[in-house]
Amino acid sequence: MNRRKFFSPAIRVALAWLLLAVSVLAESWYKGNLHTHSFWSDGREFPEMVAVWYRDRGYHFMAFTDHHVTQTGEKWANITTAEKAYGVIAACQKRFGPDSVITRQEGEKILAKLKTFPEVQKLVEEPGRFLLLQGEEITARYLNVPVHVNAINLYTPVAALKEKDTTTTLIANVKAALEALKQEKNQGIVVINHPNFHYALTAEDLAETDACFFEVYNAHPGSNNEGDSKHPDTEKMWDIASSLRLLKWKKPPLFGLATDDSHHYHEFAPNRANPGRAFVMVRARELTVPEIIAALQRGDFYASSGVILQEVRYEARERKLVVQVQPEKDTHYRIDFIGTTIDAEARPETVLAPESVPEEQSLQKAPGRFTGRYRPQIGHVFLSVKGTSATYTLTGKELYVRAVVTSDRPVPWLPPEEGIYQKAWTQPVGWPQANH
Ligand SMILES: [Zn+2]
Ligand SMILES: [Zn+2]
């Protein structure tokens, strides 16, 4: 009997629908950058050109997070001598047509009219292929300390707030961002940015706010992801903050993002904030804003500075965290399962900044703030495996576990002697259900 006769037309139609349904329900990995600047603030390029930079290189989504603003209303950007030298207007006209840039002269200055978010969307979005998100980098400060918070999927900008010290300033801005998202009835995420930028924030600050996300890796050259002798690196901060959240504040651990914080799109150098360095890979059913946001909120994503994973999966019933790398040629990997043991204490062994000194005084003496030193139960390596796949089965002694994959390839934008290797960071799993 031949196949055509075997399957009646009705069954064939049903099968076709089933296949379609399966393909729609199937999840895919989508690559995105959630921290991006344009001419709307201090990024040095038109938003539509920034978007196509990412689209052309296989990214699936990106969020605009300009300082203080969202892309609404009328705004004219001052095209500086540097940008004229790069030929930004001509490049944009070449890409989007001769009428795509409106300019006017004001004395010596050349001003160009910026496209709003819907206008940029119309130009560059492709359903199922490339998606834009609107956001704002709420750019607050306390004295000489920057306090930056990203609100993603926010349309009406939130004004930055200043409170009585850095911690309360951070808490207030996070709260304002969450409130604004609620007002807009948008599901969005609030991210604490680059905590070690000017060593502004401590792990204790990250623990205390209502934000569920922070940047474990921000590729801007001023981000100090690796810390220094007096400041832990951002990964250690992640463990301290997540442990304090679980033990002291009864909140879920933080999820960690990797972002470009891109500003410079022409000159590529270690000291420039260039695009294409750090990103998130989000597992979602389809490329839409609600699906991407929901996946981020579930923690169904990993952060990366170059390492790609084939699979990361937490099997909750068996309490197994499975990690599989998509290996590159001639590259070696180490997979570390890191977390905190349940007997950890939520208070530091030593505090570097004496609490008796008011912050106003201590910041004047030495800009920057200090995370306490904690016992080694926080940020403990439970298992370290060389190779491209590994599984960790939780034994009951873990407060939570996360995986970090480190490649023996240095990140391409820094001199190799700096010893910064490409990584992928998966999200914490296995914490007590009561904290969900
Ligand atoms: Zn910032
Ligand atoms: Zn930024």
Coordinates of C-alpha atoms and ligand atoms in Angstrom, one line a residue:
M1 CA 0.0 0.0 0.0
N2 CA 1.5 3.3 -0.9
R3 CA 1.7 6.1 1.7
R4 CA -0.5 8.5 -0.2
K5 CA -3.4 6.0 -0.1
F6 CA -2.7 5.0 3.5
F7 CA -3.1 8.5 4.7
S8 CA -6.6 9.8 3.8
P9 CA -6.7 13.5 2.9
A10 CA -8.4 14.3 6.3
I11 CA -5.6 12.6 8.2
R12 CA -3.0 14.4 6.1
V13 CA -4.5 17.7 7.0
A14 CA -4.7 16.8 10.6
L15 CA -1.0 15.7 10.6
A16 CA 0.0 19.0 8.9
W17 CA -1.8 21.0 11.6
L18 CA -0.2 18.8 14.3
L19 CA 3.3 19.5 12.8
L20 CA 2.6 23.2 12.7
A21 CA 1.4 23.1 16.3
V22 CA 4.5 21.3 17.4
S23 CA 6.7 23.7 15.6
V24 CA 4.9 26.7 17.2
L25 CA 5.1 25.2 20.7
A26 CA 8.8 24.2 20.2
E27 CA 11.1 26.5 22.0
S28 CA 14.1 28.2 20.4
W29 CA 17.1 30.1 21.7
Y30 CA 17.0 33.8 20.9
K31 CA 20.1 36.0 21.2
G32 CA 19.7 39.5 22.5
N33 CA 21.4 42.6 24.0
L34 CA 19.4 44.3 26.7
H35 CA 21.6 47.4 27.3
T36 CA 22.1 49.7 24.4
H37 CA 22.6 53.4 23.9
S38 CA 21.9 55.6 20.8
F39 CA 21.9 59.3 19.8
W40 CA 18.8 59.5 22.1
S41 CA 21.4 59.9 24.9
D42 CA 25.2 59.4 24.8
G43 CA 25.3 56.5 22.3
R44 CA 27.1 57.7 19.1
E45 CA 24.7 56.4 16.3
F46 CA 21.2 56.7 15.0
P47 CA 18.9 54.1 16.7
E48 CA 17.9 52.5 13.4
M49 CA 21.6 52.0 12.6
V50 CA 22.3 50.6 16.1
A51 CA 19.4 48.1 15.5
V52 CA 20.6 46.9 12.1
W53 CA 24.1 46.5 13.6
Y54 CA 22.7 43.8 15.8
R55 CA 20.2 42.4 13.2
D56 CA 22.9 42.1 10.6
R57 CA 25.0 40.0 13.0
G58 CA 22.3 37.4 13.8
Y59 CA 20.9 38.9 17.0
H60 CA 17.2 38.3 17.4
F61 CA 16.4 41.1 19.7
M62 CA 17.7 44.2 21.5
A63 CA 16.5 46.8 24.0
F64 CA 17.2 50.5 23.8
T65 CA 18.1 51.8 27.2
D66 CA 19.2 55.4 26.8
H67 CA 19.9 57.5 29.8
H68 CA 16.9 59.3 31.2
V69 CA 14.7 58.9 28.1
T70 CA 12.6 56.6 26.0
Q71 CA 12.4 57.2 22.3
T72 CA 9.3 59.4 22.3
G73 CA 8.6 63.0 21.2
E74 CA 10.8 65.2 19.1
K75 CA 14.5 65.1 19.6
W76 CA 17.4 66.4 17.5
A77 CA 20.9 65.0 18.0
N78 CA 24.0 67.1 17.6
I79 CA 26.2 65.5 15.1
T80 CA 29.7 66.1 16.3
T81 CA 32.9 66.5 14.3
A82 CA 33.8 62.9 15.2
E83 CA 30.5 61.5 13.8
K84 CA 30.8 63.7 10.7
A85 CA 34.2 62.1 10.1
Y86 CA 32.6 58.7 10.5
G87 CA 30.0 59.8 7.9
V88 CA 27.0 58.7 10.1
I89 CA 24.4 60.7 8.1
A90 CA 25.6 59.4 4.7
A91 CA 25.7 55.8 6.1
C92 CA 22.1 56.1 7.4
Q93 CA 20.9 57.6 4.1
K94 CA 22.6 54.8 2.2
R95 CA 20.9 52.2 4.3
F96 CA 17.5 53.7 4.6
G97 CA 17.2 56.1 1.6
P98 CA 18.2 59.7 0.9
D99 CA 15.2 61.1 2.7
S100 CA 15.7 59.1 5.8
V101 CA 17.6 61.7 7.8
I102 CA 16.2 65.2 8.4
T103 CA 18.9 67.7 9.3
R104 CA 19.1 71.4 10.2
Q105 CA 21.9 73.8 10.8
E106 CA 22.1 75.8 14.0
G107 CA 25.2 78.1 13.8
E108 CA 28.1 75.7 13.5
K109 CA 26.1 72.7 14.6
I110 CA 24.4 70.1 12.4
L111 CA 21.4 68.7 14.1
A112 CA 19.6 65.5 12.9
K113 CA 16.1 64.5 13.8
L114 CA 15.8 61.2 15.6
K115 CA 13.3 58.5 14.9
T116 CA 10.9 57.5 17.6
F117 CA 10.6 53.9 18.8
P118 CA 7.6 53.1 16.6
E119 CA 9.4 54.6 13.6
V120 CA 12.5 52.5 14.3
Q121 CA 10.4 49.4 14.8
K122 CA 8.7 49.9 11.4
L123 CA 12.1 50.2 9.7
V124 CA 14.0 47.3 11.3
E125 CA 11.7 44.7 12.9
E126 CA 11.0 41.5 11.1
P127 CA 8.3 39.2 12.6
G128 CA 9.9 36.1 14.0
R129 CA 13.4 37.2 13.1
F130 CA 14.2 40.5 14.8
L131 CA 12.5 42.3 17.7
L132 CA 13.0 45.6 19.5
L133 CA 12.3 46.4 23.1
Q134 CA 11.9 49.9 24.5
G135 CA 13.5 50.7 27.8
E136 CA 15.3 53.3 29.8
E137 CA 18.5 53.5 31.8
I138 CA 17.3 55.3 34.9
T139 CA 20.4 57.2 35.7
A140 CA 20.6 58.3 39.3
R141 CA 23.5 59.1 41.6
Y142 CA 24.3 59.6 45.2
L143 CA 27.1 62.2 45.6
N144 CA 29.9 60.9 43.4
V145 CA 28.4 57.4 43.0
P146 CA 26.4 56.3 39.9
V147 CA 23.2 54.3 40.6
H148 CA 21.9 53.0 37.2
V149 CA 18.9 50.8 36.8
N150 CA 17.5 49.5 33.5
A151 CA 13.7 49.2 33.0
I152 CA 13.0 47.0 30.0
N153 CA 9.7 47.2 28.2
L154 CA 9.0 50.7 29.6
Y155 CA 7.6 53.4 27.4
T156 CA 7.2 56.5 29.6
P157 CA 10.5 57.5 31.2
V158 CA 11.0 57.5 34.9
A159 CA 12.8 60.4 36.6
A160 CA 15.8 59.4 38.6
L161 CA 15.5 59.8 42.4
K162 CA 18.0 60.7 45.0
E163 CA 17.6 59.6 48.6
K164 CA 19.6 59.8 51.8
D165 CA 22.4 57.4 50.9
T166 CA 23.3 55.0 48.0
T167 CA 21.4 52.0 49.2
T168 CA 18.1 53.9 49.7
T169 CA 18.7 55.7 46.3
L170 CA 19.0 52.3 44.6
I171 CA 15.9 50.9 46.4
A172 CA 13.9 54.0 45.5
N173 CA 14.8 53.9 41.8
V174 CA 14.1 50.2 41.5
K175 CA 10.7 50.7 43.2
A176 CA 9.9 53.6 40.8
A177 CA 10.8 51.4 37.8
L178 CA 8.6 48.5 39.0
E179 CA 5.8 50.9 39.7
A180 CA 6.1 52.5 36.3
L181 CA 5.9 49.1 34.6
K182 CA 2.8 48.3 36.6
Q183 CA 1.3 51.7 35.7
E184 CA 1.8 50.9 32.0
K185 CA 0.3 47.4 32.6
N186 CA 3.5 46.0 31.0
Q187 CA 5.3 42.9 32.0
G188 CA 8.9 44.1 32.1
I189 CA 12.1 43.6 34.0
V190 CA 14.1 45.8 36.2
V191 CA 17.9 45.3 36.2
I192 CA 20.6 46.7 38.5
N193 CA 23.4 47.7 36.1
H194 CA 27.1 47.3 36.4
P195 CA 27.4 47.2 40.3
N196 CA 31.2 47.7 40.2
F197 CA 31.1 50.8 37.9
H198 CA 32.9 53.3 40.2
Y199 CA 32.4 50.6 42.8
A200 CA 29.1 52.2 43.4
L201 CA 27.0 49.3 44.7
T202 CA 27.6 46.5 47.2
A203 CA 26.3 42.9 47.2
E204 CA 24.3 43.9 50.3
D205 CA 22.6 46.6 48.1
L206 CA 21.7 44.1 45.4
A207 CA 20.2 41.9 48.1
E208 CA 18.0 44.5 49.6
T209 CA 16.1 45.8 46.5
D210 CA 13.1 44.4 44.8
A211 CA 14.9 44.0 41.4
C212 CA 15.2 40.4 40.3
F213 CA 18.0 41.0 37.8
F214 CA 21.5 42.4 37.8
E215 CA 24.4 42.6 35.3
V216 CA 26.9 39.9 36.2
Y217 CA 28.8 41.0 33.1
N218 CA 28.7 44.4 31.5
A219 CA 31.1 44.8 28.7
H220 CA 31.6 48.6 29.1
P221 CA 35.3 49.2 29.8
G222 CA 34.5 51.0 33.1
S223 CA 32.5 48.2 34.6
N224 CA 35.1 46.5 36.8
N225 CA 33.5 43.1 36.5
E226 CA 36.6 41.5 37.9
G227 CA 36.7 43.6 41.0
D228 CA 40.0 44.5 42.7
S229 CA 41.8 43.8 46.0
K230 CA 39.1 45.6 48.0
H231 CA 36.1 44.7 45.9
P232 CA 34.7 41.2 45.0
D233 CA 34.1 40.4 41.4
T234 CA 30.5 40.6 40.2
E235 CA 30.1 36.8 40.3
K236 CA 31.0 36.8 44.0
M237 CA 28.6 39.6 44.5
W238 CA 26.0 37.5 42.8
D239 CA 26.5 34.7 45.3
I240 CA 26.6 37.0 48.3
A241 CA 23.5 38.9 47.2
S242 CA 21.5 35.8 46.3
S243 CA 22.4 34.1 49.6
L244 CA 21.4 37.2 51.6
R245 CA 18.2 37.4 49.6
L246 CA 17.3 33.8 50.4
L247 CA 18.5 33.7 54.0
K248 CA 17.8 37.2 55.3
W249 CA 15.3 38.9 53.0
K250 CA 13.2 35.9 51.9
K251 CA 13.4 36.8 48.3
P252 CA 14.4 34.7 45.3
P253 CA 18.1 34.8 44.2
L254 CA 19.1 37.3 41.5
F255 CA 19.2 36.4 37.8
G256 CA 22.4 37.5 36.0
L257 CA 22.5 39.2 32.6
A258 CA 25.4 39.9 30.3
T259 CA 25.1 43.0 28.2
D260 CA 27.1 45.3 25.9
D261 CA 26.1 48.7 27.4
S262 CA 27.1 49.7 23.9
H263 CA 27.8 53.4 23.1
H264 CA 30.5 53.4 20.3
Y265 CA 29.7 51.9 16.9
H266 CA 32.6 53.1 14.8
E267 CA 36.0 52.9 16.5
F268 CA 36.5 49.4 18.0
A269 CA 39.0 49.3 20.9
P270 CA 39.3 47.9 24.4
N271 CA 38.6 51.3 25.9
R272 CA 35.4 51.8 23.9
A273 CA 32.0 50.5 24.7
N274 CA 31.4 48.5 21.6
P275 CA 28.5 46.3 20.5
G276 CA 28.8 42.6 20.1
R277 CA 30.6 41.5 23.2
A278 CA 28.1 40.2 25.9
F279 CA 24.6 39.0 25.4
V280 CA 21.8 36.8 26.7
M281 CA 20.4 33.6 25.1
V282 CA 16.7 33.3 26.0
R283 CA 14.6 30.2 25.5
A284 CA 11.2 31.1 24.4
R285 CA 8.3 29.7 22.3
E286 CA 8.3 32.7 19.9
L287 CA 10.1 35.9 19.4
T288 CA 7.6 38.4 20.9
V289 CA 8.0 40.8 23.7
P290 CA 5.7 39.0 26.1
E291 CA 7.4 35.6 25.4
I292 CA 10.9 37.1 25.9
I293 CA 10.0 38.9 29.1
A294 CA 8.2 35.8 30.5
A295 CA 11.3 33.6 29.7
L296 CA 13.6 36.1 31.5
Q297 CA 11.3 36.2 34.5
R298 CA 11.3 32.4 34.6
G299 CA 15.1 32.4 34.5
D300 CA 14.9 30.5 31.3
F301 CA 18.1 32.1 29.8
Y302 CA 21.8 32.3 30.2
A303 CA 24.3 35.1 30.0
S304 CA 27.4 34.9 27.9
S305 CA 30.6 36.6 26.9
G306 CA 31.1 34.2 24.0
V307 CA 30.4 30.6 25.2
I308 CA 27.3 29.1 23.6
L309 CA 25.4 26.3 25.3
Q310 CA 23.6 23.4 23.5
E311 CA 21.5 22.8 26.5
V312 CA 21.0 24.0 30.1
R313 CA 18.2 22.3 31.9
Y314 CA 17.1 21.9 35.5
E315 CA 15.2 18.7 36.2
A316 CA 13.4 19.8 39.3
R317 CA 12.1 16.3 40.4
E318 CA 15.5 14.7 40.1
R319 CA 17.2 18.0 41.3
K320 CA 19.7 17.8 38.4
L321 CA 21.3 20.7 36.6
V322 CA 22.4 19.6 33.2
V323 CA 24.8 21.7 31.1
Q324 CA 26.0 21.0 27.6
V325 CA 28.4 23.3 25.7
Q326 CA 28.2 23.9 21.9
P327 CA 31.9 23.5 21.5
E328 CA 34.1 25.6 19.2
K329 CA 37.1 24.0 17.4
D330 CA 40.3 23.7 19.4
T331 CA 38.6 25.1 22.5
H332 CA 38.5 23.6 26.0
Y333 CA 36.0 24.2 28.7
R334 CA 35.5 24.0 32.4
I335 CA 32.1 23.7 33.9
D336 CA 31.8 24.9 37.5
F337 CA 28.7 24.4 39.7
I338 CA 28.7 27.2 42.2
G339 CA 26.3 28.1 45.0
T340 CA 25.9 28.4 48.7
T341 CA 25.6 25.7 51.3
I342 CA 22.5 25.8 53.6
D343 CA 24.6 26.3 56.7
A344 CA 25.9 29.7 55.4
E345 CA 25.3 32.7 57.5
A346 CA 23.7 35.9 56.2
R347 CA 26.2 38.2 57.9
P348 CA 29.7 39.2 56.9
E349 CA 32.8 38.0 58.7
T350 CA 34.4 41.4 58.3
V351 CA 33.0 44.7 57.1
L352 CA 35.4 46.9 55.2
A353 CA 33.5 50.2 55.5
P354 CA 32.8 50.9 59.2
E355 CA 29.1 51.7 59.6
S356 CA 29.8 54.4 62.1
V357 CA 31.1 56.7 59.4
P358 CA 28.3 58.5 57.6
E359 CA 28.4 57.7 53.9
E360 CA 28.6 61.3 53.0
Q361 CA 32.0 61.4 54.7
S362 CA 33.3 58.0 53.6
L363 CA 32.5 58.7 49.9
Q364 CA 34.4 62.0 50.0
K365 CA 37.5 60.2 51.4
A366 CA 37.5 57.4 48.9
P367 CA 34.9 57.1 46.2
G368 CA 33.3 53.7 46.0
R369 CA 31.7 51.4 48.5
F370 CA 32.6 48.1 50.0
T371 CA 30.9 44.7 50.2
G372 CA 31.6 42.8 53.4
R373 CA 33.7 39.7 53.5
Y374 CA 31.7 36.5 53.9
R375 CA 32.6 32.9 54.8
P376 CA 33.5 30.5 52.0
Q377 CA 30.1 28.7 52.2
I378 CA 28.9 31.6 50.1
G379 CA 30.0 31.1 46.5
H380 CA 31.2 27.5 47.1
V381 CA 32.3 25.4 44.1
F382 CA 30.3 22.1 44.5
L383 CA 31.7 20.5 41.4
S384 CA 34.2 21.4 38.7
V385 CA 34.3 19.4 35.4
K386 CA 36.6 19.7 32.4
G387 CA 34.8 19.0 29.2
T388 CA 31.8 20.0 27.2
S389 CA 29.0 18.5 29.3
A390 CA 28.3 18.0 33.0
T391 CA 25.5 17.3 35.4
Y392 CA 25.2 18.3 39.0
T393 CA 22.7 16.5 41.2
L394 CA 21.8 18.5 44.3
T395 CA 22.3 16.6 47.6
G396 CA 20.2 18.7 49.9
K397 CA 23.1 20.7 51.3
E398 CA 22.7 23.5 48.7
L399 CA 20.8 26.7 49.2
Y400 CA 21.0 27.0 45.4
V401 CA 23.3 26.1 42.5
R402 CA 24.3 27.8 39.3
A403 CA 26.7 26.8 36.6
V404 CA 29.5 28.8 34.9
V405 CA 31.3 27.6 31.8
T406 CA 34.7 29.0 31.2
S407 CA 36.4 28.6 27.8
D408 CA 40.2 28.7 27.3
R409 CA 39.6 31.4 24.7
P410 CA 40.1 35.0 25.9
V411 CA 37.4 37.5 25.0
P412 CA 38.4 39.0 21.7
W413 CA 38.1 42.6 22.6
L414 CA 40.7 42.7 25.4
P415 CA 44.4 42.0 25.2
P416 CA 44.8 38.2 25.9
E417 CA 47.3 38.9 28.7
E418 CA 44.5 40.4 30.7
G419 CA 43.3 36.8 31.1
I420 CA 39.6 37.4 30.7
Y421 CA 38.1 34.3 29.2
Q422 CA 34.9 33.7 27.5
K423 CA 32.1 32.4 29.7
A424 CA 28.5 31.4 30.0
W425 CA 26.5 31.9 33.2
T426 CA 23.4 29.9 33.9
Q427 CA 20.8 31.0 36.4
P428 CA 20.5 29.8 40.0
V429 CA 18.3 26.8 40.6
G430 CA 17.1 24.5 43.4
W431 CA 16.4 27.1 46.1
P432 CA 13.7 26.5 48.6
Q433 CA 10.2 26.6 47.1
A434 CA 8.9 28.8 49.8
N435 CA 10.9 31.6 48.3
H436 CA 9.5 31.3 44.8
Ligands
ZN1 ZN 25.1 52.8 33.3
ZN2 ZN 24.4 52.2 29.9

